[in-house]
PDB file of C-alpha atoms in Angstrom:
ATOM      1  CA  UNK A   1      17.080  40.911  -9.045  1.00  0.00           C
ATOM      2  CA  UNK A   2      16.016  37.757  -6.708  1.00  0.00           C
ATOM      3  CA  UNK A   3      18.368  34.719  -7.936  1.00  0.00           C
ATOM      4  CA  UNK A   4      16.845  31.766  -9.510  1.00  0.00           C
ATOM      5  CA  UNK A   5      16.454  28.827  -7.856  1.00  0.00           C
ATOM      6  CA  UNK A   6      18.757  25.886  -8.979  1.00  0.00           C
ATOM      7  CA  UNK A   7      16.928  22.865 -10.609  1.00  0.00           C
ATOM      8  CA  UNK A   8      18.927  19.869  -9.110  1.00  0.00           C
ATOM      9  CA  UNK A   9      17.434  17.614 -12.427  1.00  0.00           C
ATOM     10  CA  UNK A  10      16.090  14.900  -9.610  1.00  0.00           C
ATOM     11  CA  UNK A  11      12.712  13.005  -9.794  1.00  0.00           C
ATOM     12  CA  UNK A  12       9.532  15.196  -8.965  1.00  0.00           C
ATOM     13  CA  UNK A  13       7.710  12.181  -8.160  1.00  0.00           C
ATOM     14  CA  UNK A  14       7.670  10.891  -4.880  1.00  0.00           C
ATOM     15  CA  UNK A  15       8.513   7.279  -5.679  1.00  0.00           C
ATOM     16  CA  UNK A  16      11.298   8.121  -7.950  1.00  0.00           C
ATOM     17  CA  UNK A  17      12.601  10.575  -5.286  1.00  0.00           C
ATOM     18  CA  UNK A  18      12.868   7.654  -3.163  1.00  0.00           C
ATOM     19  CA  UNK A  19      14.495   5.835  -4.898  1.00  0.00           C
ATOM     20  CA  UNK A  20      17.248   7.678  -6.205  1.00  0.00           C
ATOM     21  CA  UNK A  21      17.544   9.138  -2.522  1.00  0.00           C
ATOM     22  CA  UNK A  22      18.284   5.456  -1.799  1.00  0.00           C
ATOM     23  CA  UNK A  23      21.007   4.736  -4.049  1.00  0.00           C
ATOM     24  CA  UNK A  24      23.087   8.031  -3.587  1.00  0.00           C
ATOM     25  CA  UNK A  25      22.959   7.811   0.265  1.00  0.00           C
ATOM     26  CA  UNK A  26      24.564   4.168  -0.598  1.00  0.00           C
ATOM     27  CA  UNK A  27      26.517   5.080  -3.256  1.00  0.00           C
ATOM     28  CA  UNK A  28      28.210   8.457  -1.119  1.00  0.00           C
ATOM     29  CA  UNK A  29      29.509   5.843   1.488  1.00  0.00           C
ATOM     30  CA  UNK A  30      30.461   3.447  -0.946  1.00  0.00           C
ATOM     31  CA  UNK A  31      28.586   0.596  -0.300  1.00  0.00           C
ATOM     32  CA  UNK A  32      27.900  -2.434  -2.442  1.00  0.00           C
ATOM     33  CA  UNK A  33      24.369  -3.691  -1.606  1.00  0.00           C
ATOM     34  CA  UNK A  34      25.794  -6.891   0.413  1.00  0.00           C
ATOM     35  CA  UNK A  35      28.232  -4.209   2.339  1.00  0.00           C
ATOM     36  CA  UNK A  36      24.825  -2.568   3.677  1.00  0.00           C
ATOM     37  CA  UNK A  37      22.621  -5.264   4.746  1.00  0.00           C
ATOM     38  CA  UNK A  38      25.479  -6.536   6.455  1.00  0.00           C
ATOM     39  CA  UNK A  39      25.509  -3.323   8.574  1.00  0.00           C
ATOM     40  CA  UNK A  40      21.897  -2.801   8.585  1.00  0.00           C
ATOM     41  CA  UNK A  41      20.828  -5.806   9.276  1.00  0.00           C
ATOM     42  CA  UNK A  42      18.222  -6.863   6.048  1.00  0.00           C
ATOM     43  CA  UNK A  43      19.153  -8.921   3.334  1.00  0.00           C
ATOM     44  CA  UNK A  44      20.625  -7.531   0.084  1.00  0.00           C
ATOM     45  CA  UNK A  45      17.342  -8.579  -2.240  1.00  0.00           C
ATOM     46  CA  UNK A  46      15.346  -6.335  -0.324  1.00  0.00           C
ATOM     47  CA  UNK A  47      17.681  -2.595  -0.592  1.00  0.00           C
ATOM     48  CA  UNK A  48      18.366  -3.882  -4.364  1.00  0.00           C
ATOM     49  CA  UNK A  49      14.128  -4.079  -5.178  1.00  0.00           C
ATOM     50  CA  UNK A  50      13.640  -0.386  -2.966  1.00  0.00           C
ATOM     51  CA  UNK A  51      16.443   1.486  -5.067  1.00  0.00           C
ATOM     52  CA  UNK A  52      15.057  -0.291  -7.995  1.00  0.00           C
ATOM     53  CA  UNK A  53      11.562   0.705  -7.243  1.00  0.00           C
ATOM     54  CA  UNK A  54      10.091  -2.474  -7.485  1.00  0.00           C
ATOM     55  CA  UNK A  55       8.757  -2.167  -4.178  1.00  0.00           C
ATOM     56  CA  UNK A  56       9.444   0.397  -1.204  1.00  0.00           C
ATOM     57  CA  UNK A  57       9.885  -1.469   1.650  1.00  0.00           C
ATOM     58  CA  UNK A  58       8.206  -1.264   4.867  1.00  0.00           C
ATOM     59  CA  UNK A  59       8.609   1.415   7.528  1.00  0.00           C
ATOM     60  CA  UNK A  60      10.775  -0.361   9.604  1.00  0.00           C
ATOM     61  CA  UNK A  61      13.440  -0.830   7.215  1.00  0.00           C
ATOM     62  CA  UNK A  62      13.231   2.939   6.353  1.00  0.00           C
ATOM     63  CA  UNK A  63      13.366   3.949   9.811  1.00  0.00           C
ATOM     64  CA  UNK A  64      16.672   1.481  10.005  1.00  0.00           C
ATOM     65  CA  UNK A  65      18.169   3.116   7.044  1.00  0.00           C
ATOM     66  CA  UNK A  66      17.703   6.865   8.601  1.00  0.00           C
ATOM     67  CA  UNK A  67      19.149   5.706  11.627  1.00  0.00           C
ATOM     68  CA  UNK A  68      22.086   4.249   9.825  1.00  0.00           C
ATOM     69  CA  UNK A  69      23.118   6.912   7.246  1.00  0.00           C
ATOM     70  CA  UNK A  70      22.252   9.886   9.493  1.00  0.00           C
ATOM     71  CA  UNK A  71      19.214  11.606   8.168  1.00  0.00           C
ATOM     72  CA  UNK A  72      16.256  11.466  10.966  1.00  0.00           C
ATOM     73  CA  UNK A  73      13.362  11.734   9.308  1.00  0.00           C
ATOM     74  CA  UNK A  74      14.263  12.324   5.561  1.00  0.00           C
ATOM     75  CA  UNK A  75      13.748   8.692   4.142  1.00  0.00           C
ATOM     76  CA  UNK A  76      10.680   7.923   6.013  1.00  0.00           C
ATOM     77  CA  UNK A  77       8.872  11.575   4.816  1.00  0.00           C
ATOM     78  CA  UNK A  78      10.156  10.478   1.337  1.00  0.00           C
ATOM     79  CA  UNK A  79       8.467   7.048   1.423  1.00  0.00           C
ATOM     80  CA  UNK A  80       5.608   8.533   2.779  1.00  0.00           C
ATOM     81  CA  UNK A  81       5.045  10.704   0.102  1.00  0.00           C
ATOM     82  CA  UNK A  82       5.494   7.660  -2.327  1.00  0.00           C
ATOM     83  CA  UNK A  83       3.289   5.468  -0.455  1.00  0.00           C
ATOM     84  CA  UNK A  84       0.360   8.098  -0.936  1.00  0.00           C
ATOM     85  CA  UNK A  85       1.047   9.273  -3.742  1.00  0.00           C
ATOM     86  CA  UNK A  86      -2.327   8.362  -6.143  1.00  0.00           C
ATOM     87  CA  UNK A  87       0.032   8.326  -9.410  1.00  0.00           C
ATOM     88  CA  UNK A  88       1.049   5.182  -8.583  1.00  0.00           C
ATOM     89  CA  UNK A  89      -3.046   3.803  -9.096  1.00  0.00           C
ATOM     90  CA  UNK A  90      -4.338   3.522 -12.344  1.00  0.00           C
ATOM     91  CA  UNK A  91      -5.322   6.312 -14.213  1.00  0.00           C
ATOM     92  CA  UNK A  92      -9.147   5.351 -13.677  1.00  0.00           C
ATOM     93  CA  UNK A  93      -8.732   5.510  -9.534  1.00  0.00           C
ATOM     94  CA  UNK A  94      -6.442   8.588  -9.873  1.00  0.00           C
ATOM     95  CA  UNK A  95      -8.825  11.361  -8.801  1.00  0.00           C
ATOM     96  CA  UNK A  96     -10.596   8.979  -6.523  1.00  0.00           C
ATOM     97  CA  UNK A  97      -7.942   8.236  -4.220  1.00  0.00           C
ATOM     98  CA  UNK A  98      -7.188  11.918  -4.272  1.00  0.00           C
ATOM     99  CA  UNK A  99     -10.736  12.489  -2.139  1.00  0.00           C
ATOM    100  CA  UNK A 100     -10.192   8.906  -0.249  1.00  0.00           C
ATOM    101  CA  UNK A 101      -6.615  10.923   1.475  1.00  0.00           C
ATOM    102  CA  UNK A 102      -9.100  13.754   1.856  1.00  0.00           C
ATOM    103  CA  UNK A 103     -12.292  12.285   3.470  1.00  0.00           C
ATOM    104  CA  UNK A 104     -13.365  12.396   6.977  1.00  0.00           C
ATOM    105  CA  UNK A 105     -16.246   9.298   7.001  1.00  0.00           C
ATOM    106  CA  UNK A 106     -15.522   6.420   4.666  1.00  0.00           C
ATOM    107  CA  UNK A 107     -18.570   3.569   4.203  1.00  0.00           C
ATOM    108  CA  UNK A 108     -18.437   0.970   1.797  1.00  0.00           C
ATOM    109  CA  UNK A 109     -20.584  -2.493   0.904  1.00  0.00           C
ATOM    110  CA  UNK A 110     -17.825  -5.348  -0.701  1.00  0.00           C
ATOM    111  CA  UNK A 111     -19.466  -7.891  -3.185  1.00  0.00           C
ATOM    112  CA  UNK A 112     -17.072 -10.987  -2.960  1.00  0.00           C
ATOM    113  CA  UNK A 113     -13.783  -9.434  -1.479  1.00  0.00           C
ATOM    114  CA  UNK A 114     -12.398  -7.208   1.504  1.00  0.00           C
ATOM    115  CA  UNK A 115     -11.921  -3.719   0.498  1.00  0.00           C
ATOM    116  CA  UNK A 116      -8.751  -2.679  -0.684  1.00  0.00           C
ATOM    117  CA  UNK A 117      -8.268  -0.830   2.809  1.00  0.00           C
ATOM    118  CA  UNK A 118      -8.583  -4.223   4.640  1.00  0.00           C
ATOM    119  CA  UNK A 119      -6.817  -6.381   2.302  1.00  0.00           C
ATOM    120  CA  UNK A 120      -3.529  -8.209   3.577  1.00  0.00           C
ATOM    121  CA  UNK A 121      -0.637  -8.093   1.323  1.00  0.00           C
ATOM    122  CA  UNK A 122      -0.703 -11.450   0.282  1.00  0.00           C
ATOM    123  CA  UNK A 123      -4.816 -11.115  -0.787  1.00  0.00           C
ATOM    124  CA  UNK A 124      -3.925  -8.412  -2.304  1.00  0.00           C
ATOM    125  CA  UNK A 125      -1.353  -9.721  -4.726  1.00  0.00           C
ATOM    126  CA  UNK A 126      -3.500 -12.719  -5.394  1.00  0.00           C
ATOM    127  CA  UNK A 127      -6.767 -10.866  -6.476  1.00  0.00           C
ATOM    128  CA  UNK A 128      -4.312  -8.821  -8.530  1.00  0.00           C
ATOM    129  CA  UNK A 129      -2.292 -11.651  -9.848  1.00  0.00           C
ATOM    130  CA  UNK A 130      -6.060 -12.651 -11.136  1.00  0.00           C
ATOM    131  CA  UNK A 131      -6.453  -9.587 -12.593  1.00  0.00           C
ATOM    132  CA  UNK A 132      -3.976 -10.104 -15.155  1.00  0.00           C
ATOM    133  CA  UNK A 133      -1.081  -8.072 -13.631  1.00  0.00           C
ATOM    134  CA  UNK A 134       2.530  -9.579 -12.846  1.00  0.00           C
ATOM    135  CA  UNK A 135       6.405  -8.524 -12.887  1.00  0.00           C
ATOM    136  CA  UNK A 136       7.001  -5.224 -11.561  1.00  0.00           C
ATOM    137  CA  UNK A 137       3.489  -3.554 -12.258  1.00  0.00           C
ATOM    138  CA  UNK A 138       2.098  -6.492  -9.856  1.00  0.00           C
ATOM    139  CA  UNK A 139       4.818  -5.618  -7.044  1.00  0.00           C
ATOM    140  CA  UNK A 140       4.105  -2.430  -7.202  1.00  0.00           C
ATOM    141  CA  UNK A 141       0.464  -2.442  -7.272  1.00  0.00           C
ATOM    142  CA  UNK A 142       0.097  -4.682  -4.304  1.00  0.00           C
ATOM    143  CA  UNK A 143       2.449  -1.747  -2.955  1.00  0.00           C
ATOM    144  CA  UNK A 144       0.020   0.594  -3.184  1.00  0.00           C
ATOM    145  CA  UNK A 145      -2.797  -0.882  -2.339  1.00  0.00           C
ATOM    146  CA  UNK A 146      -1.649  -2.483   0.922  1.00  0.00           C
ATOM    147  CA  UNK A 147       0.305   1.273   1.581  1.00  0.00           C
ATOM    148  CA  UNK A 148      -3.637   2.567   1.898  1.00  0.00           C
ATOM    149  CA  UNK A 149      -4.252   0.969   5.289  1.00  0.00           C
ATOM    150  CA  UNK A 150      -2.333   3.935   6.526  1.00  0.00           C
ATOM    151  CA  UNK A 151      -5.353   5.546   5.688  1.00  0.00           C
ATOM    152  CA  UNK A 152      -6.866   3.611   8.607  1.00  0.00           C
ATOM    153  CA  UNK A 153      -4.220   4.254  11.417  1.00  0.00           C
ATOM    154  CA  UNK A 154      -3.171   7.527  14.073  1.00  0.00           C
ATOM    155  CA  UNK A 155      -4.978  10.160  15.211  1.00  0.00           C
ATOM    156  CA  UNK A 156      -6.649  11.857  12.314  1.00  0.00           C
ATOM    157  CA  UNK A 157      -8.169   8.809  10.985  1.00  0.00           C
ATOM    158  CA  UNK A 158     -11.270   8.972   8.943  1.00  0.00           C
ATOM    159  CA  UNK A 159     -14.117   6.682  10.543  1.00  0.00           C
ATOM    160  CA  UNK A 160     -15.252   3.611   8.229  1.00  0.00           C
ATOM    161  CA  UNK A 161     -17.692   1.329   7.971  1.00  0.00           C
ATOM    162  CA  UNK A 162     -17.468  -1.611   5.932  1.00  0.00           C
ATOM    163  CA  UNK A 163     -20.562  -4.233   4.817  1.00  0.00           C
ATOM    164  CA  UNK A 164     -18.931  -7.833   3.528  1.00  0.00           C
ATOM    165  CA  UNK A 165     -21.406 -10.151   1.685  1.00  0.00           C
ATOM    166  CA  UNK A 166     -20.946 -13.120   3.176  1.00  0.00           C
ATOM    167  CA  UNK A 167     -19.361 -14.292  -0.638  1.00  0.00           C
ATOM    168  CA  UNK A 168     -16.299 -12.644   0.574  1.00  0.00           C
ATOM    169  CA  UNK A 169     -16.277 -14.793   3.655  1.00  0.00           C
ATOM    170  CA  UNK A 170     -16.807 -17.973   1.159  1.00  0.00           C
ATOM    171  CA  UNK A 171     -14.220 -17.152  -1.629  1.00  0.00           C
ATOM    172  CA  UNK A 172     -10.715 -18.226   0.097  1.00  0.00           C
ATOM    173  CA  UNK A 173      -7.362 -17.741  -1.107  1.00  0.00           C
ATOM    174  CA  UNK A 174      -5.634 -20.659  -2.500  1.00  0.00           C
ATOM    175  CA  UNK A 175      -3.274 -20.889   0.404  1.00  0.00           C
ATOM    176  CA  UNK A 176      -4.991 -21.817   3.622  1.00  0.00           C
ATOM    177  CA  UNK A 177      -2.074 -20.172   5.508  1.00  0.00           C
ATOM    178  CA  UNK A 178      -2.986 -16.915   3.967  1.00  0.00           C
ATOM    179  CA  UNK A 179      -6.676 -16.902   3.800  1.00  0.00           C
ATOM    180  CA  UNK A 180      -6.719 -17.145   7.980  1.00  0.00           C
ATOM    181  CA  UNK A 181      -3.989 -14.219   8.097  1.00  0.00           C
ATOM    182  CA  UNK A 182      -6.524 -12.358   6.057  1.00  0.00           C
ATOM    183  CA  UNK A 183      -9.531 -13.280   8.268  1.00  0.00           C
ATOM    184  CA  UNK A 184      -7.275 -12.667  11.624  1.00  0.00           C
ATOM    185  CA  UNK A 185      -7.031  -9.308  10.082  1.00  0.00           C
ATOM    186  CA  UNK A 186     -10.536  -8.358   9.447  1.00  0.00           C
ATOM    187  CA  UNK A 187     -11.086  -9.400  13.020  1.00  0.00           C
ATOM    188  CA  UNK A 188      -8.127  -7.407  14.405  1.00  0.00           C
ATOM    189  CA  UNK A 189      -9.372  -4.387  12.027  1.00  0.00           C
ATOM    190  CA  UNK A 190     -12.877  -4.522  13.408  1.00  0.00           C
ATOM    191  CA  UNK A 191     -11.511  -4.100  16.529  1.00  0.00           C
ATOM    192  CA  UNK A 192     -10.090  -0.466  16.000  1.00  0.00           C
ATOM    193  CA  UNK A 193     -12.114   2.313  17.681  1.00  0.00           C
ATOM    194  CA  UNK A 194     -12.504   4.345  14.215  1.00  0.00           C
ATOM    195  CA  UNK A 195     -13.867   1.369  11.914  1.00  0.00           C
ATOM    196  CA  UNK A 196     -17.076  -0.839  11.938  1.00  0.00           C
ATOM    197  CA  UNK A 197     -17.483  -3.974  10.320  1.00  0.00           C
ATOM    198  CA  UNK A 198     -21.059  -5.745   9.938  1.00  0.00           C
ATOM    199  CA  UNK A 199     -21.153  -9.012   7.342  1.00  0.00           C
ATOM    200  CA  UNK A 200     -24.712  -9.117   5.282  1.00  0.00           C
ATOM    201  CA  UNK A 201     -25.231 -13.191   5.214  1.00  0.00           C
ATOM    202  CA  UNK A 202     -26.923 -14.913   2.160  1.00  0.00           C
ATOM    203  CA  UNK A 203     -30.339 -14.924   4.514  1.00  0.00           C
ATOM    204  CA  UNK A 204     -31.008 -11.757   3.557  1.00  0.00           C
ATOM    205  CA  UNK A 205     -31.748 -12.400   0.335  1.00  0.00           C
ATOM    206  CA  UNK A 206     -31.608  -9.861  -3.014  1.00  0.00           C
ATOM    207  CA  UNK A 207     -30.960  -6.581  -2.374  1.00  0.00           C
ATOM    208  CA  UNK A 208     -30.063  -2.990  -4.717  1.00  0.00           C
ATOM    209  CA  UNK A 209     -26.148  -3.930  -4.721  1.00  0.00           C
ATOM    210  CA  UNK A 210     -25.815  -7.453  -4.767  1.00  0.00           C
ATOM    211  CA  UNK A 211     -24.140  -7.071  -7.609  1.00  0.00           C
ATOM    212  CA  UNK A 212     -22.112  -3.762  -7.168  1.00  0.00           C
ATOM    213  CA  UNK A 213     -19.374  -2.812  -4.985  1.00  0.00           C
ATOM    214  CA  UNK A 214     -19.905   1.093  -3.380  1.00  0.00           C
ATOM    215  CA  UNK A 215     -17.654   3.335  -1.437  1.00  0.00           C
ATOM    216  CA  UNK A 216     -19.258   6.936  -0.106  1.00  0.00           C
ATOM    217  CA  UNK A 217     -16.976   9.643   1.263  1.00  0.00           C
ATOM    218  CA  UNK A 218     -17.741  12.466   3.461  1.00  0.00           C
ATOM    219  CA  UNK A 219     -15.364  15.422   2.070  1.00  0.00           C
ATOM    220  CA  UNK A 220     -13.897  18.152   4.457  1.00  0.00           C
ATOM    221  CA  UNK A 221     -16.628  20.598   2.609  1.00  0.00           C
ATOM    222  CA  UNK A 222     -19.460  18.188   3.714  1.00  0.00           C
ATOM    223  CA  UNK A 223     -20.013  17.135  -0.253  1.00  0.00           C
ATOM    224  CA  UNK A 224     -20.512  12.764  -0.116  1.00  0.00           C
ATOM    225  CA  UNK A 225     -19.462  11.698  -3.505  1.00  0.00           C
ATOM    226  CA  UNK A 226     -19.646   7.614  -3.994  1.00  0.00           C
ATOM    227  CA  UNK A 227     -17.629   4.886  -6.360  1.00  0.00           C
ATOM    228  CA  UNK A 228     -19.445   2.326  -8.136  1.00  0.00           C
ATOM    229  CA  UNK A 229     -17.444  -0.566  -9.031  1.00  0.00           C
ATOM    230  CA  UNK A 230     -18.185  -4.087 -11.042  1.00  0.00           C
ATOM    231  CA  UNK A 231     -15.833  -6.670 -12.682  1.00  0.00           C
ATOM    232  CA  UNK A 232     -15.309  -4.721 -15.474  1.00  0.00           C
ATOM    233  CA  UNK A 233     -15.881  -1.208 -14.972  1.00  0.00           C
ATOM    234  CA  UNK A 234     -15.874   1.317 -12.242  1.00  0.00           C
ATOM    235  CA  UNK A 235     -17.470   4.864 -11.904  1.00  0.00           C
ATOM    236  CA  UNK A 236     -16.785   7.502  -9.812  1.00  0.00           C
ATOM    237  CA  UNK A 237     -20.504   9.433  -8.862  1.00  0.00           C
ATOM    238  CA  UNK A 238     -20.363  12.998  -7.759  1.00  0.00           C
ATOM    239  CA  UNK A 239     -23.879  14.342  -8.575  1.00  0.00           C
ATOM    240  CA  UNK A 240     -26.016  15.079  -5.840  1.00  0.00           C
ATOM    241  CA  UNK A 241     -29.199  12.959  -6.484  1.00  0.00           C
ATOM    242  CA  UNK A 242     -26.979  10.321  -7.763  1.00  0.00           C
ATOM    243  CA  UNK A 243     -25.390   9.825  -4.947  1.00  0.00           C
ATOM    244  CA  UNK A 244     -28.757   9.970  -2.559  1.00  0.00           C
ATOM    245  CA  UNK A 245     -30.061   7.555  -4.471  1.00  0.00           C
ATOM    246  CA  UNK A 246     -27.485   5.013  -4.098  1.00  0.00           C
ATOM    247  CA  UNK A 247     -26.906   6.065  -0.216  1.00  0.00           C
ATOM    248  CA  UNK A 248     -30.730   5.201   0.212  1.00  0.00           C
ATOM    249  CA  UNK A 249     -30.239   1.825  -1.467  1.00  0.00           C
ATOM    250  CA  UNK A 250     -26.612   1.385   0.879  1.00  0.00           C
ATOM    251  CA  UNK A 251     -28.792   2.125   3.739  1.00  0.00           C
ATOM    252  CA  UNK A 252     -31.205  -0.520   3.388  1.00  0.00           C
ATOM    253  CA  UNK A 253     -28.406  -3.293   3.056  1.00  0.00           C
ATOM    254  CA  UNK A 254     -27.141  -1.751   6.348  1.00  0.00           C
ATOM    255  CA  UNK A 255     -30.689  -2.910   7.763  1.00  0.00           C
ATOM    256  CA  UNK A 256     -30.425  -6.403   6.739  1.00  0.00           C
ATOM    257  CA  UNK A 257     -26.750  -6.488   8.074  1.00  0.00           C
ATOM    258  CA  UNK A 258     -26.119  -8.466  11.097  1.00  0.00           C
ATOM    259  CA  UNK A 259     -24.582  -6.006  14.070  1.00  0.00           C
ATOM    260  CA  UNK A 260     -20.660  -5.442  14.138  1.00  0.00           C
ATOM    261  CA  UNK A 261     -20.623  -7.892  17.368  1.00  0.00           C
ATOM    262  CA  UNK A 262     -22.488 -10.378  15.833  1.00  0.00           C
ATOM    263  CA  UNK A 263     -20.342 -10.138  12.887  1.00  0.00           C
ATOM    264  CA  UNK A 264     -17.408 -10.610  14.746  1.00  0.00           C
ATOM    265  CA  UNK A 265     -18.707 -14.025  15.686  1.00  0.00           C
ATOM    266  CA  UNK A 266     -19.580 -15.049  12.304  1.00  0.00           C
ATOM    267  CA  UNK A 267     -15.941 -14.070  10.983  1.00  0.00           C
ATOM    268  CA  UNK A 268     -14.515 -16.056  14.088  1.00  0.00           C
ATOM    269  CA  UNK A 269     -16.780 -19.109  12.911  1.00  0.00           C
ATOM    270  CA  UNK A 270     -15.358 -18.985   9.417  1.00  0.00           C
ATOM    271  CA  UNK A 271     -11.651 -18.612  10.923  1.00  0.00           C
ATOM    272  CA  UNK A 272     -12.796 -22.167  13.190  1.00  0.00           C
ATOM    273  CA  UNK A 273     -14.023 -23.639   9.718  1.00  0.00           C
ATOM    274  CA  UNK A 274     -10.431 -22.890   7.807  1.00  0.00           C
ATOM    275  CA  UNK A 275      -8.252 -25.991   8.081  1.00  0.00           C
ATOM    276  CA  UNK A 276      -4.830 -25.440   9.888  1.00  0.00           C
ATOM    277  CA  UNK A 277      -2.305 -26.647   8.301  1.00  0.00           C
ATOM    278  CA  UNK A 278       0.052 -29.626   9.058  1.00  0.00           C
ATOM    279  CA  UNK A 279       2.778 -29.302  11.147  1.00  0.00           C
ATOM    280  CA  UNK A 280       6.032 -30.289   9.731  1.00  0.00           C
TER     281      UNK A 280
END
C-alpha cells in the first residue's frame, strides 16, 4: 500500500510560500530583523515588509538572502513563482494574464498611459494611487504590475509592439524627477531587440481606438485573442471575427504611426522639454 504523502499545512500560494519561507529561515537562526540586515547588508524595513507580504522585494535582495542562509536557488524560484503568479491581479485580469505568461507576440495601442509592461514603479503606483487603491493592496499591486516587465527580459521573450498616443507623452507625473525616469525608460525599452515602440502624434487625427486601449496576443496554438480596456471597464475578446475586426482597426493606427526611429526622437524631445530639477 504506497504511503501517503505528508501535508506540511504551509501556504499553496506562491506569495504566501514566500513569505513564510522568509520568516522561518530567520526565525531557525534566531535572528531579530535588525540582527539580519546587519549581516546582510539591507535595512530592517525592507525584510520586515517581504515576510509581511507587503511587498517582495527585488531580486537582488533575494539572491543576497540565498547566499546568506544557504539555500542556492530556493528563495529566488519562490519569489518567482509569486511574482507571476496572476492571483495576485484582480479577479477581472485573472485569466488574462494567464495567456499574457503564455503568448509568443504581444501588440498593444495605449490611450493616455504606458502599458503596464513599460510602466516604472513609481508611474505605476501613482496611476494606481489614482485609482483609488492605497495601504497594502496599493504596495502590492504596484508589485505586480512592475514584476510583469519580466515578461519582457531573457531569452524566451515574447516580441512586442507598443503604439503610445502622444496623450501619454503629455500627461506627466506630478514629480518631475519621476516622469523623466519613466520617459528614460521607454527610451531604454525601445531599445531592446524583442520590442518596438512607434508614438501616434495628435496629427493624425481620429481614428477606431482613440478612445480604447487594446492588447492582442499570439498564443502558442496560433489562436490571437485581444483585451479591450476603457476607464471603467475592460473586456477580454476571444471570438474569432471579433478579434479581426479590431486587429484591422489596430492596423490602420499602425499606418498613421510615426516609425520606431522617429519615435525615438520624439520621446527624446519630450525628455529635452521636462524641466530638471534644482540642484540642492
Amino acid at each position: 500500500m504506497p504511503q501517503r504523502l505528508v501535508i506540511t499545512g504551509r501556504s499553496q500560494e506562491p506569495r504566501g510560500r514566500f513569505t513564510e519561507e522568509l520568516r522561518r529561515l530567520r526565525s531557525e537562526r534566531g535572528l531579530s530583523l535588525r540582527d539580519l540586515a546587519k549581516e546582510v547588508g539591507w535595512d530592517s524595513s525592507q525584510f520586515g515588509k517581504m515576510e509581511s507580504g507587503r511587498t517582495l522585494g527585488g531580486p537582488e535582495v533575494v539572491q543576497a538572502l540565498d547566499q546568506f542562509y544557504g539555500t542556492p536557488g530556493l528563495l529566488v524560484t519562490l519569489w518567482e513563482l509569486a511574482v507571476a503568479d496572476p492571483m495576485q491581479f484582480k479577479e477581472r485580469y485573472r485569466r488574462y494574464m494567464v495567456l499574457e505568461s503564455e503568448a509568443m507576440n504581444l501588440w498593444h495601442y495605449a490611450v493616455s498611459r504606458p502599458p503596464g509592461l513599460l510602466q516604472t514603479e513609481a508611474y505605476a503606483r501613482e496611476a494606481l494611487a489614482a485609482g483609488g487603491l492605497g495601504g497594502r493592496e496599493l504596495d502590492q499591486q504596484v508589485e505586480a504590475r512592475v514584476g510583469r516587465r519580466e515578461l519582457l527580459r531573457g531569452l524566451d521573450a515574447p516580441t512586442f509592439r507598443s503604439i503610445l498616443s502622444e496623450a501619454v507623452l503629455r500627461t506627466p507625473l506630478r514629480n518631475v524627477r519621476k516622469w523623466r525616469e519613466q520617459l528614460e525608460y521607454l527610451v531604454e525599452t525601445s531599445e531592446h531587440p524583442n520590442v518596438t515602440l512607434q508614438v501616434l502624434p495628435f496629427s493624425a487625427g481620429p481614428h477606431g481606438l482613440v478612445s480604447t486601449a487594446m492588447m492582442f496576443l499570439r498564443l502558442l496554438d496560433s489562436r490571437t485573442v485581444a483585451y479591450a480596456e476603457n476607464d471603467v471597464h475592460g473586456e477580454l475578446i476571444e471570438e474569432p471575427s471579433r478579434v479581426e475586426r479590431f486587429q484591422r482597426t489596430y492596423d490602420a493606427v499602425r499606418d498613421m504611426a510615426l516609425s520606431p526611429a522617429e519615435s525615438q526622437k520624439f520621446i527624446l524631445r519630450m525628455l529635452e522639454e521636462v524641466p530638471c530639477e534644482p540642484s540642492t
